[in-house]
Amino acid sequence: MDFIRKLWNAGLSKEKTKDVIRSKYKKWKRCKQV
């Protein structure tokens, strides 16, 4: 049970990091276009 929870948390944090990187990239692209 603990093992599964650890894997689950790791997956969630990975998704969060992906979203953060994606949003930063979008902002950066927008700044470059202007």
mmCIF file with all atom_site columns, C-alpha atoms in Angstrom:
data_model
loop_
_atom_site.group_PDB
_atom_site.id
_atom_site.type_symbol
_atom_site.label_atom_id
_atom_site.label_alt_id
_atom_site.label_comp_id
_atom_site.label_asym_id
_atom_site.label_entity_id
_atom_site.label_seq_id
_atom_site.pdbx_PDB_ins_code
_atom_site.Cartn_x
_atom_site.Cartn_y
_atom_site.Cartn_z
_atom_site.occupancy
_atom_site.B_iso_or_equiv
_atom_site.pdbx_formal_charge
_atom_site.auth_seq_id
_atom_site.auth_comp_id
_atom_site.auth_asym_id
_atom_site.auth_atom_id
_atom_site.pdbx_PDB_model_num
ATOM 1  C CA . MET A 1 1  ? 0.000 0.000  0.000   1.00 0.00 ? 1  MET A CA 1
ATOM 2  C CA . ASP A 1 2  ? 2.739 2.464  0.947   1.00 0.00 ? 2  ASP A CA 1
ATOM 3  C CA . PHE A 1 3  ? 4.683 1.549  -2.176  1.00 0.00 ? 3  PHE A CA 1
ATOM 4  C CA . ILE A 1 4  ? 1.685 2.286  -4.403  1.00 0.00 ? 4  ILE A CA 1
ATOM 5  C CA . ARG A 1 5  ? 1.103 5.591  -2.636  1.00 0.00 ? 5  ARG A CA 1
ATOM 6  C CA . LYS A 1 6  ? 4.741 6.577  -3.193  1.00 0.00 ? 6  LYS A CA 1
ATOM 7  C CA . LEU A 1 7  ? 4.486 5.745  -6.887  1.00 0.00 ? 7  LEU A CA 1
ATOM 8  C CA . TRP A 1 8  ? 1.213 7.682  -7.109  1.00 0.00 ? 8  TRP A CA 1
ATOM 9  C CA . ASN A 1 9  ? 2.736 10.760 -5.444  1.00 0.00 ? 9  ASN A CA 1
ATOM 10 C CA . ALA A 1 10 ? 5.778 10.587 -7.724  1.00 0.00 ? 10 ALA A CA 1
ATOM 11 C CA . GLY A 1 11 ? 3.509 10.460 -10.782 1.00 0.00 ? 11 GLY A CA 1
ATOM 12 C CA . LEU A 1 12 ? 1.478 13.420 -9.530  1.00 0.00 ? 12 LEU A CA 1
ATOM 13 C CA . SER A 1 13 ? 4.563 15.541 -8.904  1.00 0.00 ? 13 SER A CA 1
ATOM 14 C CA . LYS A 1 14 ? 5.874 14.630 -12.356 1.00 0.00 ? 14 LYS A CA 1
ATOM 15 C CA . GLU A 1 15 ? 2.619 15.835 -13.924 1.00 0.00 ? 15 GLU A CA 1
ATOM 16 C CA . LYS A 1 16 ? 2.791 19.060 -11.918 1.00 0.00 ? 16 LYS A CA 1
ATOM 17 C CA . THR A 1 17 ? 6.358 19.732 -13.060 1.00 0.00 ? 17 THR A CA 1
ATOM 18 C CA . LYS A 1 18 ? 5.349 19.088 -16.668 1.00 0.00 ? 18 LYS A CA 1
ATOM 19 C CA . ASP A 1 19 ? 2.505 21.612 -16.356 1.00 0.00 ? 19 ASP A CA 1
ATOM 20 C CA . VAL A 1 20 ? 4.807 24.204 -14.765 1.00 0.00 ? 20 VAL A CA 1
ATOM 21 C CA . ILE A 1 21 ? 7.432 23.759 -17.494 1.00 0.00 ? 21 ILE A CA 1
ATOM 22 C CA . ARG A 1 22 ? 4.755 23.939 -20.191 1.00 0.00 ? 22 ARG A CA 1
ATOM 23 C CA . SER A 1 23 ? 3.254 27.166 -18.809 1.00 0.00 ? 23 SER A CA 1
ATOM 24 C CA . LYS A 1 24 ? 6.704 28.755 -18.423 1.00 0.00 ? 24 LYS A CA 1
ATOM 25 C CA . TYR A 1 25 ? 7.543 27.779 -22.000 1.00 0.00 ? 25 TYR A CA 1
ATOM 26 C CA . LYS A 1 26 ? 4.291 29.312 -23.284 1.00 0.00 ? 26 LYS A CA 1
ATOM 27 C CA . LYS A 1 27 ? 4.980 32.563 -21.417 1.00 0.00 ? 27 LYS A CA 1
ATOM 28 C CA . TRP A 1 28 ? 8.546 32.621 -22.743 1.00 0.00 ? 28 TRP A CA 1
ATOM 29 C CA . LYS A 1 29 ? 7.347 32.064 -26.326 1.00 0.00 ? 29 LYS A CA 1
ATOM 30 C CA . ARG A 1 30 ? 4.782 34.845 -25.957 1.00 0.00 ? 30 ARG A CA 1
ATOM 31 C CA . CYS A 1 31 ? 7.472 37.240 -24.708 1.00 0.00 ? 31 CYS A CA 1
ATOM 32 C CA . LYS A 1 32 ? 9.733 36.332 -27.620 1.00 0.00 ? 32 LYS A CA 1
ATOM 33 C CA . GLN A 1 33 ? 6.996 37.020 -30.183 1.00 0.00 ? 33 GLN A CA 1
ATOM 34 C CA . VAL A 1 34 ? 6.363 40.560 -28.924 1.00 0.00 ? 34 VAL A CA 1
#
